[in-house]
Amino acid sequence: MSSLLEILIKNKLENKIKLEDSLNTTLSILKDIQLQLQQQNQEQEQEQEQEQEQEQEQEQKQEQTQKTKQDSEQSQSDLDIITDVGKAKIEDANKIKNSGNSTVYVINHASDCKTDKEKKGKKEKKCVRTQLVTNGSFETGDFTGYMVNGTAQVETFDPIVPQGFNPHEGAYLANLSPGSSITQKIKPGVCEDKVYRLNVALASPNTSIDNPNNSRTEVSVQFLNSNGNPIGTAQSFSVERFTQPVNGEGDWNFHQLLTDKAPDETKGAQIIIATDDDGAFGIFVDSLSLVLEN
């Protein structure tokens, strides 16, 4: 009996030891899991902190880039306000350069321009410095952007036709018959107190001296107010058909007109190219542009 009791007690002790070992093992495993979870949480927190720092750095870079851009634009605006090249006064339209196939005209650069103090005291509208004319080389194949008066068409080179018409650039040119005109109004991007350069290439469809009529073509630009009404004086130059190269030979004259400074309240500009109504041949037009000179 005593031996049996000893055996039972021994078994219980062994089971207790095994249970304690199992509990200790379980506790050890739980601690390991807890440590792993803590490490994962710490890693996630570190990753979140790194992401936040990267976002903050990116925001700071963007803010610095924006500030640099604003400073650059302000510096350019200040430079535009200070720059003043309109000191020379030339009465009417004086041809100041005629070299090869390029002619430059200057129109009334008045000396009574605004003082630097007046310019700095007035916030200047942002001006567009690139090409302002829509469809200046007629590459849409039509008169998109223009108002047409009279008879005019957009044409392209035809190799089958003897001495076919040759565009100045691209694939198309405008052909204005006598007594016709094309007009384009430009609203956004034109600023007051600025000088603009009008460029246009002209050629003659026929300069035959057998035709007694020597028709003329007038190219003009006039500044507009916010209502689209003309302000100031229209500035222009005219050319005779006989003086323009024969297009069938592929030649053009490239004309440039420097305007007077745009008057106060200028919000746009209007360009008109018109031919005389004298029954003679018209004119070819290409490469029309208006850009900010200074």
C-alpha positions as CSV (number, residue, x, y, z in Angstrom):
1,M,0.0,0.0,0.0
2,S,2.8,2.3,0.9
3,S,4.5,1.5,-2.3
4,L,1.4,2.3,-4.4
5,L,1.0,5.7,-2.7
6,E,4.6,6.5,-3.4
7,I,4.1,5.7,-7.0
8,L,1.1,8.0,-7.2
9,I,2.9,10.8,-5.5
10,K,5.8,10.4,-7.8
11,N,3.6,10.5,-10.9
12,K,1.9,13.7,-9.7
13,L,5.2,15.3,-9.1
14,E,6.4,14.3,-12.5
15,N,3.2,15.6,-14.1
16,K,3.5,18.9,-12.2
17,I,7.1,19.3,-13.4
18,K,6.0,18.6,-17.0
19,L,3.1,21.1,-16.6
20,E,5.5,23.7,-15.3
21,D,7.9,23.0,-18.1
22,S,5.1,23.3,-20.6
23,L,3.9,26.6,-19.0
24,N,7.4,28.0,-19.0
25,T,7.8,27.0,-22.7
26,T,4.5,28.7,-23.5
27,L,5.5,31.8,-21.6
28,S,8.8,31.9,-23.4
29,I,7.0,31.6,-26.8
30,L,4.6,34.4,-25.8
31,K,7.4,36.6,-24.7
32,D,9.2,36.0,-28.0
33,I,5.9,36.8,-29.9
34,Q,5.5,40.0,-27.8
35,L,9.1,41.1,-28.6
36,Q,8.5,40.5,-32.3
37,L,5.3,42.5,-32.2
38,Q,7.1,45.3,-30.4
39,Q,9.9,45.3,-32.9
40,Q,7.4,45.3,-35.8
41,N,5.6,48.3,-34.2
42,Q,8.8,50.1,-33.7
43,E,9.8,49.5,-37.3
44,Q,6.4,50.7,-38.5
45,E,6.7,53.8,-36.4
46,Q,10.2,54.4,-37.8
47,E,8.9,53.9,-41.4
48,Q,6.0,56.4,-40.7
49,E,8.5,58.9,-39.3
50,Q,10.7,58.5,-42.3
51,E,7.8,58.9,-44.7
52,Q,6.7,62.1,-42.8
53,E,10.2,63.5,-43.0
54,Q,10.4,62.7,-46.7
55,E,7.0,64.4,-47.2
56,Q,8.1,67.4,-45.3
57,E,11.4,67.6,-47.3
58,Q,9.4,67.3,-50.5
59,E,7.0,70.1,-49.4
60,Q,10.0,72.3,-48.5
61,K,11.6,71.6,-51.9
62,Q,8.3,72.5,-53.7
63,E,8.0,75.7,-51.6
64,Q,11.6,76.6,-52.4
65,T,11.1,75.9,-56.1
66,Q,7.9,78.0,-56.1
67,K,9.6,80.8,-54.2
68,T,12.6,80.7,-56.7
69,K,10.1,80.8,-59.6
70,Q,8.2,83.8,-58.1
71,D,11.5,85.6,-57.4
72,S,12.6,85.0,-61.0
73,E,9.3,86.3,-62.4
74,Q,9.5,89.3,-60.2
75,S,13.0,90.0,-61.2
76,Q,12.1,89.8,-64.9
77,S,9.0,92.0,-64.3
78,D,11.2,94.6,-62.5
79,L,13.7,94.4,-65.4
80,D,10.9,94.9,-67.9
81,I,9.7,98.0,-66.0
82,I,13.1,99.5,-65.8
83,T,14.1,98.8,-69.4
84,D,13.4,101.8,-71.6
85,V,14.5,101.8,-75.2
86,G,11.9,104.2,-76.6
87,K,14.1,107.3,-76.3
88,A,14.5,108.0,-80.1
89,K,11.7,109.9,-81.8
90,I,11.3,109.2,-85.5
91,E,8.5,111.0,-87.2
92,D,6.0,108.8,-89.2
93,A,7.3,105.5,-90.6
94,N,11.0,105.8,-91.4
95,K,12.6,102.8,-93.1
96,I,15.8,102.3,-91.1
97,K,17.1,99.1,-92.6
98,N,16.9,97.4,-96.0
99,S,19.4,94.6,-96.4
100,G,18.7,91.7,-98.8
101,N,15.2,90.4,-98.4
102,S,14.6,91.8,-94.9
103,T,13.2,95.3,-94.2
104,V,12.7,96.9,-90.8
105,Y,10.4,99.8,-90.0
106,V,10.3,101.9,-86.9
107,I,7.1,103.8,-85.9
108,N,7.2,106.9,-83.7
109,H,9.2,105.9,-80.7
110,A,8.1,108.8,-78.6
111,S,10.4,110.4,-75.9
112,D,7.5,111.3,-73.6
113,C,7.3,107.8,-72.1
114,K,6.5,107.0,-68.4
115,T,9.1,107.8,-65.8
116,D,10.7,104.9,-63.8
117,K,8.8,106.2,-60.8
118,E,5.5,106.0,-62.5
119,K,6.3,102.5,-63.8
120,K,7.3,101.2,-60.4
121,G,4.2,102.6,-58.8
122,K,1.9,100.6,-61.1
123,K,1.6,96.8,-61.0
124,E,2.3,95.5,-64.5
125,K,0.2,92.8,-66.2
126,K,2.1,89.7,-67.2
127,C,3.0,89.9,-70.9
128,V,3.3,87.1,-73.3
129,R,6.7,87.0,-74.9
130,T,6.1,84.3,-77.6
131,Q,4.2,84.4,-80.8
132,L,0.8,86.1,-80.4
133,V,-0.7,85.5,-83.8
134,T,-2.9,82.5,-84.2
135,N,-2.2,80.4,-87.4
136,G,0.4,82.9,-88.5
137,S,1.7,80.6,-91.3
138,F,-1.8,79.3,-92.2
139,E,-0.8,75.7,-91.5
140,T,-4.4,74.9,-90.6
141,G,-5.0,75.0,-94.3
142,D,-7.6,77.8,-93.9
143,F,-8.1,81.2,-92.3
144,T,-8.6,80.0,-88.7
145,G,-8.1,83.0,-86.4
146,Y,-8.7,85.6,-89.1
147,M,-11.6,87.7,-90.5
148,V,-11.6,87.8,-94.3
149,N,-12.9,90.7,-96.3
150,G,-13.1,90.2,-100.1
151,T,-11.6,87.3,-102.0
152,A,-8.7,85.4,-100.3
153,Q,-7.7,81.7,-100.1
154,V,-5.1,79.5,-98.4
155,E,-3.1,77.6,-100.9
156,T,-0.3,75.0,-100.9
157,F,2.5,74.1,-103.3
158,D,1.4,72.2,-106.4
159,P,4.4,70.6,-108.2
160,I,2.2,69.9,-111.3
161,V,1.6,73.7,-111.9
162,P,4.5,75.4,-113.7
163,Q,6.2,77.8,-111.2
164,G,3.9,76.6,-108.5
165,F,3.4,78.7,-105.4
166,N,6.2,78.2,-102.8
167,P,5.3,78.9,-99.1
168,H,7.8,80.9,-97.1
169,E,7.6,78.2,-94.4
170,G,5.5,75.2,-93.8
171,A,3.1,73.9,-96.5
172,Y,0.6,76.8,-96.9
173,L,0.4,80.5,-97.8
174,A,-2.4,83.1,-98.0
175,N,-3.3,84.5,-101.4
176,L,-5.1,87.9,-101.2
177,S,-6.9,89.1,-104.3
178,P,-7.0,92.9,-105.1
179,G,-9.3,94.8,-102.8
180,S,-9.2,92.0,-100.1
181,S,-8.0,92.0,-96.5
182,I,-7.4,89.7,-93.6
183,T,-7.7,90.8,-90.0
184,Q,-6.8,89.2,-86.7
185,K,-7.6,90.6,-83.2
186,I,-5.3,89.5,-80.4
187,K,-6.6,89.9,-76.9
188,P,-4.6,88.1,-74.2
189,G,-1.0,88.8,-73.5
190,V,-0.6,92.3,-74.9
191,C,0.6,94.9,-72.4
192,E,0.7,98.7,-72.3
193,D,4.0,100.6,-72.4
194,K,5.6,97.8,-74.5
195,V,7.2,97.8,-78.0
196,Y,6.1,95.0,-80.3
197,R,7.6,93.6,-83.5
198,L,5.4,92.6,-86.3
199,N,6.9,90.2,-88.9
200,V,5.5,89.1,-92.2
201,A,6.7,87.6,-95.4
202,L,5.3,89.0,-98.7
203,A,5.7,87.8,-102.3
204,S,4.1,88.7,-105.6
205,P,2.1,86.2,-107.8
206,N,3.1,88.3,-110.9
207,T,5.3,91.3,-111.3
208,S,4.9,91.7,-115.0
209,I,5.6,95.2,-116.1
210,D,3.1,94.7,-118.9
211,N,0.4,95.2,-116.3
212,P,0.0,99.0,-115.8
213,N,-1.5,98.6,-112.3
214,N,1.1,98.6,-109.5
215,S,-1.1,97.6,-106.6
216,R,0.0,98.2,-103.0
217,T,-0.4,96.2,-99.9
218,E,-0.7,97.8,-96.5
219,V,0.3,96.0,-93.3
220,S,-0.9,97.7,-90.1
221,V,-1.1,97.0,-86.3
222,Q,-3.3,98.9,-83.8
223,F,-3.6,98.5,-80.1
224,L,-7.0,97.8,-78.5
225,N,-8.7,98.5,-75.2
226,S,-10.6,96.0,-73.0
227,N,-13.7,96.5,-75.2
228,G,-11.8,95.6,-78.3
229,N,-11.9,99.2,-79.6
230,P,-8.8,100.8,-81.2
231,I,-6.7,103.2,-79.1
232,G,-3.8,105.3,-80.2
233,T,-2.8,105.6,-83.8
234,A,-2.6,102.7,-86.3
235,Q,1.0,102.0,-87.2
236,S,1.6,100.6,-90.7
237,F,3.9,100.3,-93.7
238,S,3.0,99.7,-97.4
239,V,4.8,97.9,-100.2
240,E,4.3,97.9,-104.0
241,R,3.6,94.7,-105.8
242,F,6.4,95.3,-108.2
243,T,9.0,95.4,-105.4
244,Q,8.1,91.9,-104.1
245,P,9.9,88.8,-105.5
246,V,8.1,86.6,-107.9
247,N,6.8,83.7,-105.8
248,G,7.1,81.1,-108.6
249,E,10.8,81.4,-108.2
250,G,10.4,80.7,-104.5
251,D,11.5,84.2,-103.3
252,W,10.0,86.3,-100.5
253,N,10.6,89.7,-98.8
254,F,10.6,89.5,-95.0
255,H,9.3,92.7,-93.4
256,Q,9.5,93.8,-89.8
257,L,7.7,96.7,-88.1
258,L,8.7,98.0,-84.6
259,T,5.7,99.6,-83.0
260,D,5.5,102.6,-80.8
261,K,5.0,101.8,-77.1
262,A,1.5,100.5,-76.5
263,P,-0.6,103.2,-74.9
264,D,-2.2,103.2,-71.5
265,E,-5.2,100.7,-71.1
266,T,-3.9,98.5,-73.9
267,K,-5.4,95.0,-73.6
268,G,-5.0,93.7,-77.1
269,A,-3.9,94.4,-80.7
270,Q,-5.3,94.2,-84.2
271,I,-3.4,93.3,-87.4
272,I,-4.7,94.1,-90.8
273,I,-3.2,93.2,-94.2
274,A,-5.0,94.8,-97.1
275,T,-4.5,95.1,-100.9
276,D,-5.5,97.9,-103.2
277,D,-8.6,97.5,-105.3
278,D,-7.1,98.4,-108.7
279,G,-7.8,95.3,-110.7
280,A,-4.1,94.1,-110.6
281,F,-2.7,91.0,-109.1
282,G,-2.9,90.6,-105.3
283,I,-0.2,89.5,-102.9
284,F,1.0,86.3,-101.2
285,V,1.3,86.4,-97.3
286,D,3.1,84.0,-95.0
287,S,5.0,83.8,-91.6
288,L,2.9,86.5,-89.9
289,S,3.8,87.0,-86.2
290,L,3.6,89.6,-83.4
291,V,6.1,89.3,-80.5
292,L,7.1,91.4,-77.6
293,E,10.3,93.3,-78.5
294,N,11.0,95.0,-75.1
